[in-house]
mmCIF file of C-alpha atoms in Angstrom:
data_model
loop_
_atom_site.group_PDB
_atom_site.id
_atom_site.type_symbol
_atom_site.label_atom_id
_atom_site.label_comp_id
_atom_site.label_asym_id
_atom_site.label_seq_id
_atom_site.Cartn_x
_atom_site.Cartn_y
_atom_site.Cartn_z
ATOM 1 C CA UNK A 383 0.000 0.000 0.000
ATOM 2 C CA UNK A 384 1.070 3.435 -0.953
ATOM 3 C CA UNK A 385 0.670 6.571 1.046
ATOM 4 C CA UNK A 386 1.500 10.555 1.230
ATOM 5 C CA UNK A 387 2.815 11.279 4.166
ATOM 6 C CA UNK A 388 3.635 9.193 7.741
ATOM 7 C CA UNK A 389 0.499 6.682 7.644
ATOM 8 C CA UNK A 390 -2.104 6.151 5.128
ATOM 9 C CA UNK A 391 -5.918 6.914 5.524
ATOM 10 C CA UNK A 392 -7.324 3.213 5.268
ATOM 11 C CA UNK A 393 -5.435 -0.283 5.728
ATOM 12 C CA UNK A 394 -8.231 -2.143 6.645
ATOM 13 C CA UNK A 395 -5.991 -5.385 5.878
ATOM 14 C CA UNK A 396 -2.767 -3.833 7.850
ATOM 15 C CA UNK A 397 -1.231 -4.508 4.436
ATOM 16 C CA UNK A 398 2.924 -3.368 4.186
ATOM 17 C CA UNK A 399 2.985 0.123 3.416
ATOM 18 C CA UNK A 400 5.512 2.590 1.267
ATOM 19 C CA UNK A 401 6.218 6.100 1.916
ATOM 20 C CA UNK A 402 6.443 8.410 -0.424
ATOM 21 C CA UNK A 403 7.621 11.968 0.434
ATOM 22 C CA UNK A 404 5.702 14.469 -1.116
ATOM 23 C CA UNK A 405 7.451 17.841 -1.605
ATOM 24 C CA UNK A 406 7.091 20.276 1.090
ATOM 25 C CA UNK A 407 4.328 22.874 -1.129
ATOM 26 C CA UNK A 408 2.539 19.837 -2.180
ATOM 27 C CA UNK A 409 -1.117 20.880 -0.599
ATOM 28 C CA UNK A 410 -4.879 19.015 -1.184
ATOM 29 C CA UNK A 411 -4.848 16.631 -4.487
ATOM 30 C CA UNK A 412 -1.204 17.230 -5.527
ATOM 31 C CA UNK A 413 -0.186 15.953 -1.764
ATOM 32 C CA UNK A 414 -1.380 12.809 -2.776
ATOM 33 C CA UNK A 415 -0.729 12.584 -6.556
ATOM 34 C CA UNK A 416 3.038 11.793 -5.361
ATOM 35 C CA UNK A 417 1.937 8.547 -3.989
ATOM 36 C CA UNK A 418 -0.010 7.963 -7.155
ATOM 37 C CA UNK A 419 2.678 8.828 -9.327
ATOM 38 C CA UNK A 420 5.082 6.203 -7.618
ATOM 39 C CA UNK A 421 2.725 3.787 -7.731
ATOM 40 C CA UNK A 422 2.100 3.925 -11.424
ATOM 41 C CA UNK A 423 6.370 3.862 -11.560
ATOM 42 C CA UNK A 424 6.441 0.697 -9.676
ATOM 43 C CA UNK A 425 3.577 -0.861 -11.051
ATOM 44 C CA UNK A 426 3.472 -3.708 -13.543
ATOM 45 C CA UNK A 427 -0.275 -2.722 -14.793
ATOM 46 C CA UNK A 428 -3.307 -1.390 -13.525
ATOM 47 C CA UNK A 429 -6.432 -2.723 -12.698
ATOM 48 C CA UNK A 430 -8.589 0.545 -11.241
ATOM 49 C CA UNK A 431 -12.342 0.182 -10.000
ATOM 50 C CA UNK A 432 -13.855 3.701 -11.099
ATOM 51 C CA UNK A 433 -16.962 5.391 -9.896
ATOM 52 C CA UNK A 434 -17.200 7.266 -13.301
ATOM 53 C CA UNK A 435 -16.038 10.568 -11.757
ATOM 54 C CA UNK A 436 -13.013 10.027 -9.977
ATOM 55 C CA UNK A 437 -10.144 12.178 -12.132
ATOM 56 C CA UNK A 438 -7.655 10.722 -9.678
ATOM 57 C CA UNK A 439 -8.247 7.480 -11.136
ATOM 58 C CA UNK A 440 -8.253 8.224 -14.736
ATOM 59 C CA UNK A 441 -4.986 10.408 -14.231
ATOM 60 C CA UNK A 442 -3.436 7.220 -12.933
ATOM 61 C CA UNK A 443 -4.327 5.628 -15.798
ATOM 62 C CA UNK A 444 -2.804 8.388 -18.097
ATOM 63 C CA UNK A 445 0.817 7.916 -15.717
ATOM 64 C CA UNK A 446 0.458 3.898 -16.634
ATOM 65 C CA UNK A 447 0.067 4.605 -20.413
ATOM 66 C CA UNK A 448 2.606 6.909 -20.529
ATOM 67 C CA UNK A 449 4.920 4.427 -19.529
ATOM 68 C CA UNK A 450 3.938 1.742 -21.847
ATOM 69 C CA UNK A 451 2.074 -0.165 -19.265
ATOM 70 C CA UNK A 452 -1.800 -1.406 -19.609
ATOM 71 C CA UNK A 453 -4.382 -0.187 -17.345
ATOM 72 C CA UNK A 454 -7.644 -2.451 -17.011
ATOM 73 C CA UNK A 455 -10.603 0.539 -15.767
ATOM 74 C CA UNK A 456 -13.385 -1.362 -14.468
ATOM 75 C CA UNK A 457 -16.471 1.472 -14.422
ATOM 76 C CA UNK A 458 -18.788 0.209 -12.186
ATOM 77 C CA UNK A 459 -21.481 3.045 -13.254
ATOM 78 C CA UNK A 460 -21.784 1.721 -16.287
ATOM 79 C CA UNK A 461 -20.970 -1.709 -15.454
ATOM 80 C CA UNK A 462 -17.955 -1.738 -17.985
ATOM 81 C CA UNK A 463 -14.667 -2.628 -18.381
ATOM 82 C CA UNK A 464 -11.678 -0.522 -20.860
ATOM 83 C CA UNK A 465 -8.512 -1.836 -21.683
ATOM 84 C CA UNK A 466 -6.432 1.144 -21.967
ATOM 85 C CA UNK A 467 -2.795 0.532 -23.663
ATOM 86 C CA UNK A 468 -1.665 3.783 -24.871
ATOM 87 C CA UNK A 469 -2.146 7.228 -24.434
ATOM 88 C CA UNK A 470 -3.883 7.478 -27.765
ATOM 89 C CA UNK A 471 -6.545 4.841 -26.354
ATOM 90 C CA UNK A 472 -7.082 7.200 -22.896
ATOM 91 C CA UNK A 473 -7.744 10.115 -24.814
ATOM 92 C CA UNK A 474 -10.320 8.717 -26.868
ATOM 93 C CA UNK A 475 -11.716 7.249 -24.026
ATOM 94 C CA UNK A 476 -11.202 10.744 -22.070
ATOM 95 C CA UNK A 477 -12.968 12.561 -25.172
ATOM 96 C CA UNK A 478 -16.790 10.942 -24.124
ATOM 97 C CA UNK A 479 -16.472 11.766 -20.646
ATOM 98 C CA UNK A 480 -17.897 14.975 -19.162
ATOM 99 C CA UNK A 481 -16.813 18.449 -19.355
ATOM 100 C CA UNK A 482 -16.459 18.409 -15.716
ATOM 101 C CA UNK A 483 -14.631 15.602 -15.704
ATOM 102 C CA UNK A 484 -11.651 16.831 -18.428
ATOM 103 C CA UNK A 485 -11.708 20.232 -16.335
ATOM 104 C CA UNK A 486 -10.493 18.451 -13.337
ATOM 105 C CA UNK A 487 -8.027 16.426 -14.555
ATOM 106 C CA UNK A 488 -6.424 19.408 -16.261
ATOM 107 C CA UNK A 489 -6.559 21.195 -12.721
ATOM 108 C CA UNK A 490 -4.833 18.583 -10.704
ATOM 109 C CA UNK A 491 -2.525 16.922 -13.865
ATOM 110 C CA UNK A 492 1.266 18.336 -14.566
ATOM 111 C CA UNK A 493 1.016 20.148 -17.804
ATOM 112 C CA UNK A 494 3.610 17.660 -19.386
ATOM 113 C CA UNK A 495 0.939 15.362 -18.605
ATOM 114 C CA UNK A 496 -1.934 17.375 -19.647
ATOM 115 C CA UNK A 497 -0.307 17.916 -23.143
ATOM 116 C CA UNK A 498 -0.727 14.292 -23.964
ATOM 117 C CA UNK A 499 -4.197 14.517 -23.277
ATOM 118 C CA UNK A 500 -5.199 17.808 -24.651
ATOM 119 C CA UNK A 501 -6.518 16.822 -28.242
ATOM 120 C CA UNK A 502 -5.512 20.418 -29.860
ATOM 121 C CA UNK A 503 -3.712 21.493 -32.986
ATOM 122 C CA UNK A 504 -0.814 22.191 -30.581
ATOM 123 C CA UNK A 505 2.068 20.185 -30.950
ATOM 124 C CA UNK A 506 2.884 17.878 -27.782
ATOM 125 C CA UNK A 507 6.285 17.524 -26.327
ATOM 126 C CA UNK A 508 6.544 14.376 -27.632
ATOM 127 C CA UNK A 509 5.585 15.463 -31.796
ATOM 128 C CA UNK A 510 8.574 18.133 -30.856
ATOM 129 C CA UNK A 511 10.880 15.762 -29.894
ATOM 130 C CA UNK A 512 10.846 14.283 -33.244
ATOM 131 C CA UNK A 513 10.580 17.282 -35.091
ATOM 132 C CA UNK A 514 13.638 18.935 -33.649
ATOM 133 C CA UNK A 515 17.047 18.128 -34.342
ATOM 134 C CA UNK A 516 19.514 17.070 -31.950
ATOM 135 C CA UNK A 517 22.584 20.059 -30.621
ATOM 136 C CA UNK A 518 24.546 17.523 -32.526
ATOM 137 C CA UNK A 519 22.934 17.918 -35.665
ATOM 138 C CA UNK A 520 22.324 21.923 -35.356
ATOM 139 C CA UNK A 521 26.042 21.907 -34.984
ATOM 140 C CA UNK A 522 26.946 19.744 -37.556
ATOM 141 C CA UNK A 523 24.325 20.929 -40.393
ATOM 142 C CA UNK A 524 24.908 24.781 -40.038
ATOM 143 C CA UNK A 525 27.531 26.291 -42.429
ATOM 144 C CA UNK A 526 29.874 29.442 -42.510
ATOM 145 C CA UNK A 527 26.811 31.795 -43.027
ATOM 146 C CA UNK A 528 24.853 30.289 -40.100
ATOM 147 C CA UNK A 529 21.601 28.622 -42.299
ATOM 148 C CA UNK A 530 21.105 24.965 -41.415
ATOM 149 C CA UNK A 531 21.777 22.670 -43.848
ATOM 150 C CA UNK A 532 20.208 18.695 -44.195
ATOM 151 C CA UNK A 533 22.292 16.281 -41.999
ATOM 152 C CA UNK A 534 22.298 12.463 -43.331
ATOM 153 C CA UNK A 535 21.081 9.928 -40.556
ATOM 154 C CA UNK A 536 24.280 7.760 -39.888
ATOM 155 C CA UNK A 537 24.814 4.770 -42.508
ATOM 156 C CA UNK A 538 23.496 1.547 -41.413
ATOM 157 C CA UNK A 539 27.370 0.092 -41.487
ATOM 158 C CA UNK A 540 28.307 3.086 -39.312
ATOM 159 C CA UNK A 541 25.387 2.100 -36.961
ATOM 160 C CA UNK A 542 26.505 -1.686 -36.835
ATOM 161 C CA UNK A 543 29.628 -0.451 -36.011
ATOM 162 C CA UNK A 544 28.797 1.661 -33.201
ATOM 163 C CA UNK A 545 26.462 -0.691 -31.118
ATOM 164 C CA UNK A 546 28.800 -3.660 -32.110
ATOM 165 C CA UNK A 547 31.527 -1.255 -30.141
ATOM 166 C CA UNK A 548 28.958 -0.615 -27.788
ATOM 167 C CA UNK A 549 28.427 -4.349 -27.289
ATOM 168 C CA UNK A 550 32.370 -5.053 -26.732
ATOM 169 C CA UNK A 551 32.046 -2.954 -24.082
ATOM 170 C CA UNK A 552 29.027 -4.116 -22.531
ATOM 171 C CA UNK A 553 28.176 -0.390 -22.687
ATOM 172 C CA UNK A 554 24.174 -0.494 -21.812
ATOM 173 C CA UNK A 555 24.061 3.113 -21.876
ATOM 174 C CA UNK A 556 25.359 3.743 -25.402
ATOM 175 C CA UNK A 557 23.292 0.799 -26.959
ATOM 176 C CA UNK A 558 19.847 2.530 -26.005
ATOM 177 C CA UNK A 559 21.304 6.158 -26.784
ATOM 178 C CA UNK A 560 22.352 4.833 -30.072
ATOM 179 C CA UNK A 561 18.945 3.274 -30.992
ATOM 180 C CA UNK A 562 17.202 6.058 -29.464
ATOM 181 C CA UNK A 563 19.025 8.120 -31.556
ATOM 182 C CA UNK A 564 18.169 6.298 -34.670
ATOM 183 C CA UNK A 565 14.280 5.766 -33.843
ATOM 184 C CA UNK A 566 14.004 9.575 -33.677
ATOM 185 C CA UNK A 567 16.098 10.170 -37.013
ATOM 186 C CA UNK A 568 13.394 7.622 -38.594
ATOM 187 C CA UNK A 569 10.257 8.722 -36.856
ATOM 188 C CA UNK A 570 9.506 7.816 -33.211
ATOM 189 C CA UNK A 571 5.912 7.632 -33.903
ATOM 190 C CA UNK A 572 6.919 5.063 -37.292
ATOM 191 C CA UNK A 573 9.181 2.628 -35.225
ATOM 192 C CA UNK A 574 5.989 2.562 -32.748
ATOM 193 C CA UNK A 575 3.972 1.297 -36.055
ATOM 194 C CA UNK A 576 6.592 -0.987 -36.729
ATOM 195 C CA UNK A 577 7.230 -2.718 -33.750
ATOM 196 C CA UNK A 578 3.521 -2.722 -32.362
ATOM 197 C CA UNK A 579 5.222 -0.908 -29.435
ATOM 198 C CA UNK A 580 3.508 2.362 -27.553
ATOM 199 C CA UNK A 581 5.296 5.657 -28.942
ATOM 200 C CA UNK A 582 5.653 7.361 -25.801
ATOM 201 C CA UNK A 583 6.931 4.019 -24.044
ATOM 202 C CA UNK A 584 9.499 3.715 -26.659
ATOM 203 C CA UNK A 585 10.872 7.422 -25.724
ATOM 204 C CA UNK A 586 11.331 6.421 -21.697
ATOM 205 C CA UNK A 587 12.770 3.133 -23.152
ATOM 206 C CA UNK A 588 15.110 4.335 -24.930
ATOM 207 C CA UNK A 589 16.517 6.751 -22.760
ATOM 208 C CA UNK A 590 19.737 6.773 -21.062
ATOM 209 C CA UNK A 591 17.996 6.098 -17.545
ATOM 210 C CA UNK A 592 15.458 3.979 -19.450
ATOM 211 C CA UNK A 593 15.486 0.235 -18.440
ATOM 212 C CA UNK A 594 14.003 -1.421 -22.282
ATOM 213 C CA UNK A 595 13.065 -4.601 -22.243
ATOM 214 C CA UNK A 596 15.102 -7.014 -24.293
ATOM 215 C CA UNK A 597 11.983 -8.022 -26.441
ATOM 216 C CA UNK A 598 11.897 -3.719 -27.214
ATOM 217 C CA UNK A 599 15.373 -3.867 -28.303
ATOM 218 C CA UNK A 600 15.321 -6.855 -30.559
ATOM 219 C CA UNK A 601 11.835 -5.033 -31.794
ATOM 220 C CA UNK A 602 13.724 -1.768 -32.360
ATOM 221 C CA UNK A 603 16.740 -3.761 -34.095
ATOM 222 C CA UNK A 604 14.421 -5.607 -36.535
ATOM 223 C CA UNK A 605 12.554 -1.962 -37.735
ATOM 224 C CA UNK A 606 15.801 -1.022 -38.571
ATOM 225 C CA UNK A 607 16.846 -4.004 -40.431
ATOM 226 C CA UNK A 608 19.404 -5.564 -38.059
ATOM 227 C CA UNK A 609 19.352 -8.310 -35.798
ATOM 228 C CA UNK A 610 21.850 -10.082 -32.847
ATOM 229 C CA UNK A 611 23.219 -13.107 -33.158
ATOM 230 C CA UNK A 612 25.866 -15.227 -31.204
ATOM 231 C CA UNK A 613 29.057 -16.498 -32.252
ATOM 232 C CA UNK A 614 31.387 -19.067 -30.264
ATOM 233 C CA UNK A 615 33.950 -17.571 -28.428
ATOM 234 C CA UNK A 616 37.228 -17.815 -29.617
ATOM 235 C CA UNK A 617 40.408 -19.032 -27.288
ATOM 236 C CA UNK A 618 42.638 -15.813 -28.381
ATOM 237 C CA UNK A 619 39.559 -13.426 -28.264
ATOM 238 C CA UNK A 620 36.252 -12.867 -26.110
ATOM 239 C CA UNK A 621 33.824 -11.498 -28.796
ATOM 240 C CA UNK A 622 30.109 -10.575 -27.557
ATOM 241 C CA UNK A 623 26.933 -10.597 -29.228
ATOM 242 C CA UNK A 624 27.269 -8.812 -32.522
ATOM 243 C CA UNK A 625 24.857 -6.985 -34.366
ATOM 244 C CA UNK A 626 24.502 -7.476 -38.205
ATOM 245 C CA UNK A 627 21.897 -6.751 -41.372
ATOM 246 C CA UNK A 628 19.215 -8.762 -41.513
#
């Protein structure tokens, strides 16, 4: 059980509880939302028993999607139950709920959060991400009068290279920068089609503090037309996985 604060409100089963420090100006709903928001961290999925009004609930389902994970909202007004597996799937099911509803969720949600609801024209900071070119590249593409010129995505030979270095090394780090790199040089929201994978779980995945799971990165290899394979090690030199075309 997770609480806000010293001791939570309800353990009718004296079940083990978890602490979560909520910051000091945290007051009313966001004093609470911290214990929410670790829970949907630690969580594996979510199974949520709504009263059809709660935005506490639904909010916690928008922190599960947004981290690739599936939230199972049973609605016990309307005696239903929504499987919700992406943030695309929330805000449709967010878009036939009630004014009242949406305004409270936008009150008590960060506006990071908020942006992946909003249905607008308005870009969200994930549609950005993609758009905008890495320091690297702004560095690389600008010439001696200062315009930007087109920057090639890395050859797929150079890319072999690097993770196969990256591999050597046993450098986890530079294997999901690398492929995180190369998802957003093809289209974050295009490697999502391809692999069947959630777009904004593939951006936390591939992160440097990300923790993928080996099915996403043999998913991400395979959009790009590569896969591992294993080789016997040789007496005069430890070789590790290697990455090749497929």
């Amino acid at each position: 059980m997770f609480c806000s604060g010293a001791s939570p409100r309800n353990n009718l089963g004296t079940w083990l509880t978890h602490h979560v420090d909520a910051p000091k100006y945290a007051k009313g709903f966001q004093f609470y939302a911290a214990k929410d928001r670790e829970m949907a961290r630690e969580a594996d999925f979510g199974l949520m028993i709504w009263d059809g009004k709660s935005p506490g609930t639904v909010l916690n389902v928008l922190r599960l999607a947004i981290a690739g994970k599936i939230a199972v909202l049973f609605n016990v007004l309307d005696k239903d139950v929504v499987n919700i597996r992406s943030v695309d799937a929330l805000r449709n099911f967010i878009a036939h709920c009630s004014d009242e509803l949406r305004r409270d969720m936008k009150e008590r949600a960060t506006p990071d959060e908020w942006r992946l609801v909003e249905a607008s024209d308005q870009p969200t900071f994930l549609s950005a991400m993609e758009k905008a070119p890495s320091a690297q590249k702004t560095e690389e593409g600008s010439d001696e009068t200062g315009t930007s010129s087109p920057v090639q995505a890395p050859a797929l030979d150079e890319v072999v290279k690097i993770l196969n270095e990256a591999l050597a090394r046993s450098d986890a780090t530079a294997i999901k920068e690398t492929l995180g790199q190369i998802a957003r040089d093809r289209g974050m929201s295009q490697v999502a089609r391809e692999t069947g994978l959630a777009r904004e779980s593939l951006y936390r995945s591939l992160d440097p503090k990300g923790n993928p799971e080996f099915t996403t990165v043999l998913k991400v290899l395979s959009s790009i037309g590569l896969r591992l394979e294993v080789k016997p090690e040789k007496a005069e030199s430890k070789r590790e996985p290697v990455a090749s075309h497929g």
